[in-house]
Amino acid sequence: MRILLTNDDGIHAVGLCALRERIRDLGEVITVAPATEQSGVSHSITYQHAIRAQRTGSDDDPGWTVWGTPADCVKLAILELLPWKPDLVVSGINLGLNIGVAALYSGTVAAAVEGSMFGIPSIAASMEVFEPEDVTEAAKAVRRVVETVVGEDAPTDVILNLNVPAASRRPRRELRITRLRMDSFSERFESYSEDGCRHYWLAGEINHGEIDPETDVGAVLAGHVSLTPLRLDITAEDRRAVLERMNWALPKDEA
Ligand code: MN
Protein backbone atom coordinates (compact mmCIF):
# COMPACT_ATOMS: atom_id res chain seq x y z
CA MET A 1 0.00 0.00 0.00
CA ARG A 2 1.20 3.49 -0.88
CA ILE A 3 0.24 6.23 1.55
CA LEU A 4 0.57 9.98 1.24
CA LEU A 5 0.80 11.47 4.72
CA THR A 6 0.14 15.16 5.32
CA ASN A 7 -1.30 17.53 7.93
CA ASP A 8 -1.97 21.17 8.73
CA ASP A 9 0.10 21.50 11.91
CA GLY A 10 3.37 21.42 9.98
CA ILE A 11 5.86 18.70 9.07
CA HIS A 12 7.46 18.58 12.53
CA ALA A 13 4.17 18.25 14.43
CA VAL A 14 4.01 15.49 17.02
CA GLY A 15 0.69 14.15 15.70
CA LEU A 16 2.13 13.60 12.23
CA CYS A 17 5.36 12.04 13.52
CA ALA A 18 3.50 9.67 15.86
CA LEU A 19 1.16 8.57 13.08
CA ARG A 20 4.01 8.00 10.62
CA GLU A 21 5.79 5.75 13.12
CA ARG A 22 2.57 3.85 13.76
CA ILE A 23 1.68 3.17 10.08
CA ARG A 24 5.10 2.86 8.42
CA ASP A 25 5.00 -0.92 8.27
CA LEU A 26 1.68 -0.91 6.39
CA GLY A 27 3.44 -0.02 3.16
CA GLU A 28 5.31 2.84 1.55
CA VAL A 29 4.66 6.12 3.31
CA ILE A 30 5.77 9.48 1.93
CA THR A 31 5.19 12.64 3.94
CA VAL A 32 4.44 15.87 2.13
CA ALA A 33 3.50 18.49 4.68
CA PRO A 34 3.53 22.25 5.25
CA ALA A 35 6.66 23.95 6.52
CA THR A 36 4.65 26.03 8.95
CA GLU A 37 1.45 25.68 10.92
CA GLN A 38 -1.56 25.96 8.62
CA SER A 39 -4.41 25.26 11.03
CA GLY A 40 -7.67 26.92 10.07
CA VAL A 41 -6.70 27.70 6.47
CA SER A 42 -9.37 25.32 5.17
CA HIS A 43 -9.04 24.60 1.44
CA SER A 44 -7.00 27.64 0.44
CA ILE A 45 -4.44 27.22 -2.33
CA THR A 46 -1.39 29.12 -3.52
CA TYR A 47 -1.36 30.45 -7.08
CA GLN A 48 -0.20 34.04 -6.85
CA HIS A 49 3.40 33.02 -6.29
CA ALA A 50 5.49 29.88 -6.70
CA ILE A 51 5.25 27.13 -4.11
CA ARG A 52 8.64 26.23 -2.66
CA ALA A 53 9.31 22.59 -1.82
CA GLN A 54 12.33 20.87 -0.34
CA ARG A 55 13.15 17.19 0.00
CA THR A 56 13.42 16.22 3.66
CA GLY A 57 13.57 13.06 5.75
CA SER A 58 15.71 10.09 4.74
CA ASP A 59 15.71 7.18 2.26
CA ASP A 60 13.57 5.02 4.50
CA ASP A 61 11.49 7.94 5.72
CA PRO A 62 11.10 10.14 2.65
CA GLY A 63 9.31 13.43 2.63
CA TRP A 64 8.91 16.91 1.26
CA THR A 65 8.51 20.16 3.14
CA VAL A 66 6.20 22.51 1.27
CA TRP A 67 5.89 26.24 1.86
CA GLY A 68 2.18 26.19 1.19
CA THR A 69 -1.19 25.06 2.48
CA PRO A 70 -2.37 21.49 3.16
CA ALA A 71 -4.33 21.50 -0.12
CA ASP A 72 -1.15 22.68 -1.91
CA CYS A 73 0.75 19.77 -0.36
CA VAL A 74 -1.67 17.12 -1.61
CA LYS A 75 -2.05 18.65 -5.07
CA LEU A 76 1.69 19.08 -5.49
CA ALA A 77 2.45 15.63 -4.09
CA ILE A 78 0.09 13.84 -6.47
CA LEU A 79 0.86 15.90 -9.57
CA GLU A 80 4.61 16.40 -9.10
CA LEU A 81 6.44 15.03 -6.10
CA LEU A 82 5.37 11.42 -5.57
CA PRO A 83 6.81 8.60 -7.70
CA TRP A 84 3.40 6.87 -7.59
CA LYS A 85 -0.28 7.64 -7.22
CA PRO A 86 -1.15 6.96 -3.58
CA ASP A 87 -3.70 4.32 -2.62
CA LEU A 88 -4.62 6.39 0.41
CA VAL A 89 -4.22 9.95 1.67
CA VAL A 90 -4.02 10.36 5.44
CA SER A 91 -4.06 13.85 6.97
CA GLY A 92 -3.13 14.32 10.61
CA ILE A 93 -3.13 13.57 13.34
CA ASN A 94 -4.33 17.08 14.07
CA LEU A 95 -3.84 18.29 17.63
CA GLY A 96 -7.39 19.36 18.35
CA LEU A 97 -10.74 17.94 17.32
CA ASN A 98 -12.26 18.75 13.95
CA ILE A 99 -15.88 18.09 14.82
CA GLY A 100 -18.95 20.05 13.77
CA VAL A 101 -18.30 23.23 11.83
CA ALA A 102 -14.61 23.06 12.77
CA ALA A 103 -14.37 20.48 9.98
CA LEU A 104 -15.23 23.25 7.51
CA TYR A 105 -12.41 25.54 8.66
CA SER A 106 -9.88 22.78 9.07
CA GLY A 107 -6.76 22.45 6.94
CA THR A 108 -6.50 18.83 8.09
CA VAL A 109 -9.88 17.99 6.61
CA ALA A 110 -9.20 20.09 3.49
CA ALA A 111 -6.11 18.01 2.71
CA ALA A 112 -8.28 14.89 2.76
CA VAL A 113 -10.87 16.65 0.61
CA GLU A 114 -8.11 17.42 -1.89
CA GLY A 115 -7.08 13.74 -1.95
CA SER A 116 -10.68 12.79 -2.57
CA MET A 117 -10.81 15.20 -5.52
CA PHE A 118 -8.19 12.96 -7.15
CA GLY A 119 -10.41 9.92 -6.55
CA ILE A 120 -8.18 8.62 -3.77
CA PRO A 121 -9.66 7.32 -0.50
CA SER A 122 -8.79 9.94 2.09
CA ILE A 123 -8.87 10.10 5.86
CA ALA A 124 -8.62 13.21 8.04
CA ALA A 125 -7.59 12.33 11.60
CA SER A 126 -7.87 14.66 14.58
CA MET A 127 -7.62 14.18 18.30
CA GLU A 128 -8.60 15.78 21.55
CA VAL A 129 -5.50 16.50 23.57
CA PHE A 130 -5.38 16.49 27.33
CA GLU A 131 -2.25 14.44 28.04
CA PRO A 132 0.89 13.65 26.01
CA GLU A 133 0.01 9.93 25.89
CA ASP A 134 -3.18 10.81 24.01
CA VAL A 135 -1.06 11.10 20.85
CA THR A 136 0.10 7.48 21.07
CA GLU A 137 -3.41 6.27 21.83
CA ALA A 138 -4.87 8.25 18.94
CA ALA A 139 -2.22 6.95 16.52
CA LYS A 140 -3.22 3.39 17.42
CA ALA A 141 -6.87 4.21 16.70
CA VAL A 142 -6.00 5.82 13.35
CA ARG A 143 -3.94 2.80 12.34
CA ARG A 144 -6.88 0.54 13.10
CA VAL A 145 -9.13 2.71 10.92
CA VAL A 146 -6.59 2.71 8.07
CA GLU A 147 -6.47 -1.09 8.22
CA THR A 148 -10.26 -1.32 8.13
CA VAL A 149 -10.60 1.20 5.29
CA VAL A 150 -8.14 -0.79 3.18
CA GLY A 151 -9.10 -4.28 4.32
CA GLU A 152 -12.84 -3.83 3.97
CA ASP A 153 -12.91 -1.77 0.77
CA ALA A 154 -14.47 1.34 2.29
CA PRO A 155 -16.34 3.65 -0.13
CA THR A 156 -13.86 5.75 -2.08
CA ASP A 157 -16.19 8.62 -3.00
CA VAL A 158 -16.30 10.06 0.52
CA ILE A 159 -13.84 11.73 2.87
CA LEU A 160 -13.58 10.00 6.23
CA ASN A 161 -13.36 12.51 9.07
CA LEU A 162 -12.02 10.73 12.13
CA ASN A 163 -11.97 12.27 15.61
CA VAL A 164 -10.46 10.56 18.64
CA PRO A 165 -11.47 11.73 22.13
CA ALA A 166 -8.89 12.17 24.89
CA ALA A 167 -8.09 8.99 26.80
CA SER A 168 -9.42 10.65 29.96
CA ARG A 169 -12.94 10.43 28.53
CA ARG A 170 -13.10 6.85 29.69
CA PRO A 171 -14.37 4.40 29.00
CA ARG A 172 -13.65 4.89 25.30
CA ARG A 173 -16.21 2.43 24.10
CA GLU A 174 -16.26 2.08 20.36
CA LEU A 175 -16.15 3.71 16.96
CA ARG A 176 -19.36 5.44 15.93
CA ILE A 177 -20.35 6.41 12.40
CA THR A 178 -21.69 9.93 12.82
CA ARG A 179 -22.83 13.09 11.07
CA LEU A 180 -21.59 16.64 11.53
CA ARG A 181 -23.28 18.66 14.24
CA MET A 182 -23.66 22.02 12.52
CA ASP A 183 -24.59 24.08 15.61
CA SER A 184 -21.56 22.81 17.41
CA PHE A 185 -19.87 25.95 18.73
CA SER A 186 -20.73 29.13 20.62
CA GLU A 187 -18.34 31.75 19.31
CA ARG A 188 -17.31 35.18 20.52
CA PHE A 189 -14.37 37.56 20.24
CA GLU A 190 -12.09 38.59 23.07
CA SER A 191 -10.57 41.99 22.45
CA TYR A 192 -8.17 44.60 23.72
CA SER A 193 -6.84 47.98 22.61
CA GLU A 194 -3.23 48.61 21.68
CA ASP A 195 -1.43 51.09 19.42
CA GLY A 196 -4.69 52.88 18.70
CA CYS A 197 -6.27 49.73 17.26
CA ARG A 198 -8.77 47.25 18.57
CA HIS A 199 -7.43 43.65 18.49
CA TYR A 200 -9.77 40.63 18.34
CA TRP A 201 -9.14 36.99 19.18
CA LEU A 202 -11.75 34.46 18.12
CA ALA A 203 -12.82 32.33 21.07
CA GLY A 204 -15.53 29.81 21.72
CA GLU A 205 -16.46 26.46 23.10
CA ILE A 206 -18.54 23.46 22.25
CA ASN A 207 -22.20 24.31 22.46
CA HIS A 208 -23.43 21.90 25.14
CA GLY A 209 -27.22 21.83 25.40
CA GLU A 210 -29.10 19.04 23.71
CA ILE A 211 -26.58 16.85 21.96
CA ASP A 212 -27.66 14.22 19.47
CA PRO A 213 -25.57 11.08 20.07
CA GLU A 214 -25.56 10.41 16.32
CA THR A 215 -23.47 13.53 15.74
CA ASP A 216 -19.69 13.76 15.87
CA VAL A 217 -19.89 16.07 18.90
CA GLY A 218 -22.22 13.68 20.72
CA ALA A 219 -19.99 10.70 20.03
CA VAL A 220 -16.78 12.36 21.17
CA LEU A 221 -18.32 13.83 24.33
CA ALA A 222 -19.49 10.31 25.21
CA GLY A 223 -15.95 9.03 24.79
CA HIS A 224 -16.42 7.35 21.42
CA VAL A 225 -14.20 7.61 18.37
CA SER A 226 -16.22 9.42 15.69
CA LEU A 227 -16.04 8.66 11.97
CA THR A 228 -18.04 10.96 9.71
CA PRO A 229 -18.32 10.38 5.96
CA LEU A 230 -18.17 13.73 4.14
CA ARG A 231 -19.07 14.46 0.55
CA LEU A 232 -17.41 16.93 -1.72
CA ASP A 233 -20.44 17.99 -3.75
CA ILE A 234 -22.24 20.48 -1.52
CA THR A 235 -25.05 21.13 -4.05
CA ALA A 236 -28.35 21.28 -2.16
CA GLU A 237 -30.03 18.90 -4.59
CA ASP A 238 -33.34 18.92 -2.70
CA ARG A 239 -33.60 22.71 -3.00
CA ARG A 240 -33.15 22.91 -6.76
CA ALA A 241 -36.82 22.18 -7.48
CA VAL A 242 -37.96 24.93 -5.06
CA LEU A 243 -35.71 27.45 -6.77
CA GLU A 244 -36.83 26.27 -10.24
CA ARG A 245 -40.41 27.32 -9.38
CA MET A 246 -39.42 30.92 -8.57
CA ASN A 247 -39.42 33.77 -11.06
CA TRP A 248 -35.85 34.31 -12.20
CA ALA A 249 -36.62 36.32 -15.39
CA LEU A 250 -33.63 38.53 -16.06
CA PRO A 251 -34.01 42.07 -17.48
CA LYS A 252 -34.49 41.96 -21.26
CA ASP A 253 -31.68 43.34 -23.41
CA GLU A 254 -32.44 46.83 -24.72
CA ALA A 255 -33.26 46.66 -28.44
MN1 MN B 1 -4.08 21.91 12.96
XYZ file of C-alpha atoms and ligand atoms in Angstrom:
256
model
C 0.000 0.000 0.000
C 1.201 3.488 -0.882
C 0.237 6.230 1.547
C 0.570 9.983 1.241
C 0.804 11.475 4.716
C 0.143 15.157 5.316
C -1.300 17.529 7.928
C -1.967 21.172 8.727
C 0.098 21.504 11.913
C 3.373 21.421 9.980
C 5.856 18.697 9.067
C 7.460 18.583 12.525
C 4.170 18.255 14.430
C 4.007 15.488 17.019
C 0.690 14.154 15.695
C 2.131 13.595 12.226
C 5.358 12.041 13.516
C 3.496 9.675 15.863
C 1.163 8.571 13.077
C 4.015 7.996 10.622
C 5.791 5.750 13.122
C 2.571 3.848 13.755
C 1.677 3.170 10.077
C 5.102 2.863 8.420
C 5.004 -0.918 8.266
C 1.677 -0.908 6.395
C 3.444 -0.021 3.155
C 5.311 2.844 1.553
C 4.663 6.122 3.314
C 5.775 9.481 1.931
C 5.195 12.636 3.943
C 4.439 15.873 2.130
C 3.495 18.489 4.685
C 3.526 22.245 5.246
C 6.664 23.953 6.523
C 4.650 26.031 8.950
C 1.446 25.683 10.922
C -1.560 25.958 8.619
C -4.409 25.256 11.032
C -7.669 26.917 10.067
C -6.699 27.701 6.475
C -9.367 25.325 5.170
C -9.041 24.596 1.438
C -7.004 27.642 0.437
C -4.443 27.223 -2.330
C -1.392 29.124 -3.524
C -1.362 30.450 -7.082
C -0.202 34.043 -6.853
C 3.404 33.022 -6.289
C 5.490 29.879 -6.705
C 5.246 27.130 -4.115
C 8.637 26.227 -2.663
C 9.311 22.590 -1.825
C 12.334 20.871 -0.335
C 13.152 17.191 0.001
C 13.423 16.219 3.665
C 13.566 13.060 5.749
C 15.709 10.088 4.743
C 15.706 7.183 2.264
C 13.572 5.024 4.496
C 11.486 7.935 5.720
C 11.103 10.138 2.655
C 9.305 13.434 2.625
C 8.915 16.912 1.262
C 8.509 20.158 3.138
C 6.203 22.514 1.268
C 5.888 26.240 1.864
C 2.184 26.193 1.195
C -1.190 25.056 2.482
C -2.371 21.494 3.165
C -4.328 21.500 -0.118
C -1.149 22.677 -1.907
C 0.749 19.772 -0.356
C -1.669 17.123 -1.610
C -2.053 18.651 -5.069
C 1.695 19.082 -5.491
C 2.450 15.628 -4.088
C 0.091 13.844 -6.465
C 0.857 15.903 -9.574
C 4.614 16.400 -9.100
C 6.439 15.028 -6.098
C 5.365 11.424 -5.568
C 6.813 8.601 -7.698
C 3.396 6.873 -7.592
C -0.283 7.640 -7.223
C -1.147 6.959 -3.579
C -3.704 4.320 -2.619
C -4.620 6.385 0.408
C -4.223 9.948 1.673
C -4.020 10.364 5.436
C -4.062 13.846 6.969
C -3.129 14.320 10.614
C -3.134 13.569 13.341
C -4.332 17.080 14.070
C -3.838 18.291 17.626
C -7.394 19.360 18.345
C -10.745 17.941 17.320
C -12.258 18.754 13.954
C -15.877 18.093 14.821
C -18.945 20.049 13.774
C -18.300 23.232 11.828
C -14.609 23.055 12.768
C -14.370 20.484 9.978
C -15.234 23.246 7.506
C -12.414 25.537 8.659
C -9.884 22.777 9.070
C -6.757 22.453 6.936
C -6.498 18.833 8.092
C -9.885 17.993 6.607
C -9.202 20.088 3.486
C -6.106 18.012 2.715
C -8.285 14.894 2.761
C -10.870 16.646 0.605
C -8.113 17.415 -1.891
C -7.082 13.741 -1.950
C -10.681 12.788 -2.572
C -10.809 15.205 -5.522
C -8.195 12.963 -7.150
C -10.406 9.925 -6.550
C -8.176 8.623 -3.772
C -9.661 7.315 -0.502
C -8.787 9.942 2.091
C -8.865 10.104 5.856
C -8.625 13.214 8.042
C -7.593 12.326 11.596
C -7.865 14.657 14.582
C -7.623 14.183 18.296
C -8.605 15.780 21.549
C -5.501 16.503 23.566
C -5.379 16.487 27.330
C -2.251 14.437 28.040
C 0.892 13.648 26.005
C 0.008 9.926 25.890
C -3.176 10.806 24.012
C -1.058 11.103 20.853
C 0.099 7.480 21.074
C -3.409 6.270 21.831
C -4.868 8.253 18.935
C -2.215 6.949 16.522
C -3.216 3.390 17.423
C -6.865 4.209 16.701
C -5.995 5.816 13.353
C -3.936 2.805 12.342
C -6.882 0.543 13.100
C -9.130 2.709 10.922
C -6.593 2.708 8.075
C -6.475 -1.095 8.223
C -10.260 -1.319 8.132
C -10.602 1.204 5.288
C -8.137 -0.786 3.185
C -9.098 -4.279 4.317
C -12.837 -3.826 3.968
C -12.907 -1.769 0.773
C -14.473 1.344 2.287
C -16.339 3.649 -0.131
C -13.861 5.747 -2.080
C -16.188 8.616 -2.997
C -16.302 10.059 0.520
C -13.839 11.725 2.868
C -13.583 9.998 6.227
C -13.356 12.514 9.066
C -12.020 10.734 12.130
C -11.970 12.270 15.608
C -10.463 10.562 18.639
C -11.466 11.735 22.131
C -8.894 12.166 24.885
C -8.093 8.986 26.803
C -9.415 10.646 29.959
C -12.940 10.429 28.534
C -13.097 6.847 29.692
C -14.367 4.402 29.000
C -13.651 4.889 25.301
C -16.214 2.426 24.101
C -16.265 2.076 20.356
C -16.149 3.715 16.962
C -19.365 5.442 15.935
C -20.352 6.410 12.399
C -21.686 9.927 12.824
C -22.827 13.088 11.068
C -21.589 16.643 11.525
C -23.276 18.665 14.235
C -23.659 22.018 12.516
C -24.589 24.084 15.608
C -21.558 22.808 17.413
C -19.869 25.950 18.731
C -20.728 29.128 20.616
C -18.343 31.753 19.311
C -17.314 35.182 20.516
C -14.375 37.564 20.241
C -12.090 38.593 23.073
C -10.568 41.990 22.453
C -8.172 44.604 23.721
C -6.838 47.976 22.607
C -3.234 48.611 21.680
C -1.431 51.094 19.421
C -4.687 52.877 18.700
C -6.271 49.733 17.264
C -8.770 47.255 18.566
C -7.435 43.646 18.491
C -9.767 40.634 18.345
C -9.143 36.986 19.181
C -11.747 34.461 18.119
C -12.824 32.329 21.074
C -15.528 29.810 21.722
C -16.457 26.461 23.101
C -18.542 23.457 22.254
C -22.201 24.307 22.464
C -23.429 21.899 25.141
C -27.219 21.828 25.399
C -29.101 19.045 23.707
C -26.579 16.848 21.960
C -27.656 14.219 19.467
C -25.572 11.083 20.073
C -25.561 10.414 16.319
C -23.467 13.531 15.739
C -19.692 13.755 15.870
C -19.886 16.071 18.895
C -22.215 13.679 20.721
C -19.990 10.698 20.034
C -16.781 12.361 21.168
C -18.316 13.830 24.334
C -19.493 10.307 25.206
C -15.947 9.031 24.793
C -16.423 7.349 21.418
C -14.198 7.612 18.372
C -16.216 9.422 15.688
C -16.039 8.664 11.972
C -18.042 10.960 9.706
C -18.318 10.379 5.962
C -18.165 13.726 4.141
C -19.075 14.456 0.554
C -17.406 16.928 -1.720
C -20.441 17.992 -3.753
C -22.238 20.483 -1.524
C -25.048 21.129 -4.046
C -28.355 21.284 -2.157
C -30.032 18.904 -4.587
C -33.339 18.919 -2.701
C -33.605 22.713 -2.997
C -33.148 22.907 -6.756
C -36.818 22.178 -7.478
C -37.959 24.927 -5.055
C -35.713 27.448 -6.766
C -36.835 26.269 -10.235
C -40.409 27.317 -9.379
C -39.424 30.922 -8.569
C -39.420 33.766 -11.064
C -35.846 34.312 -12.201
C -36.622 36.319 -15.386
C -33.635 38.531 -16.056
C -34.014 42.074 -17.477
C -34.486 41.962 -21.256
C -31.678 43.336 -23.411
C -32.438 46.827 -24.722
C -33.264 46.665 -28.440
Mn -4.083 21.908 12.958
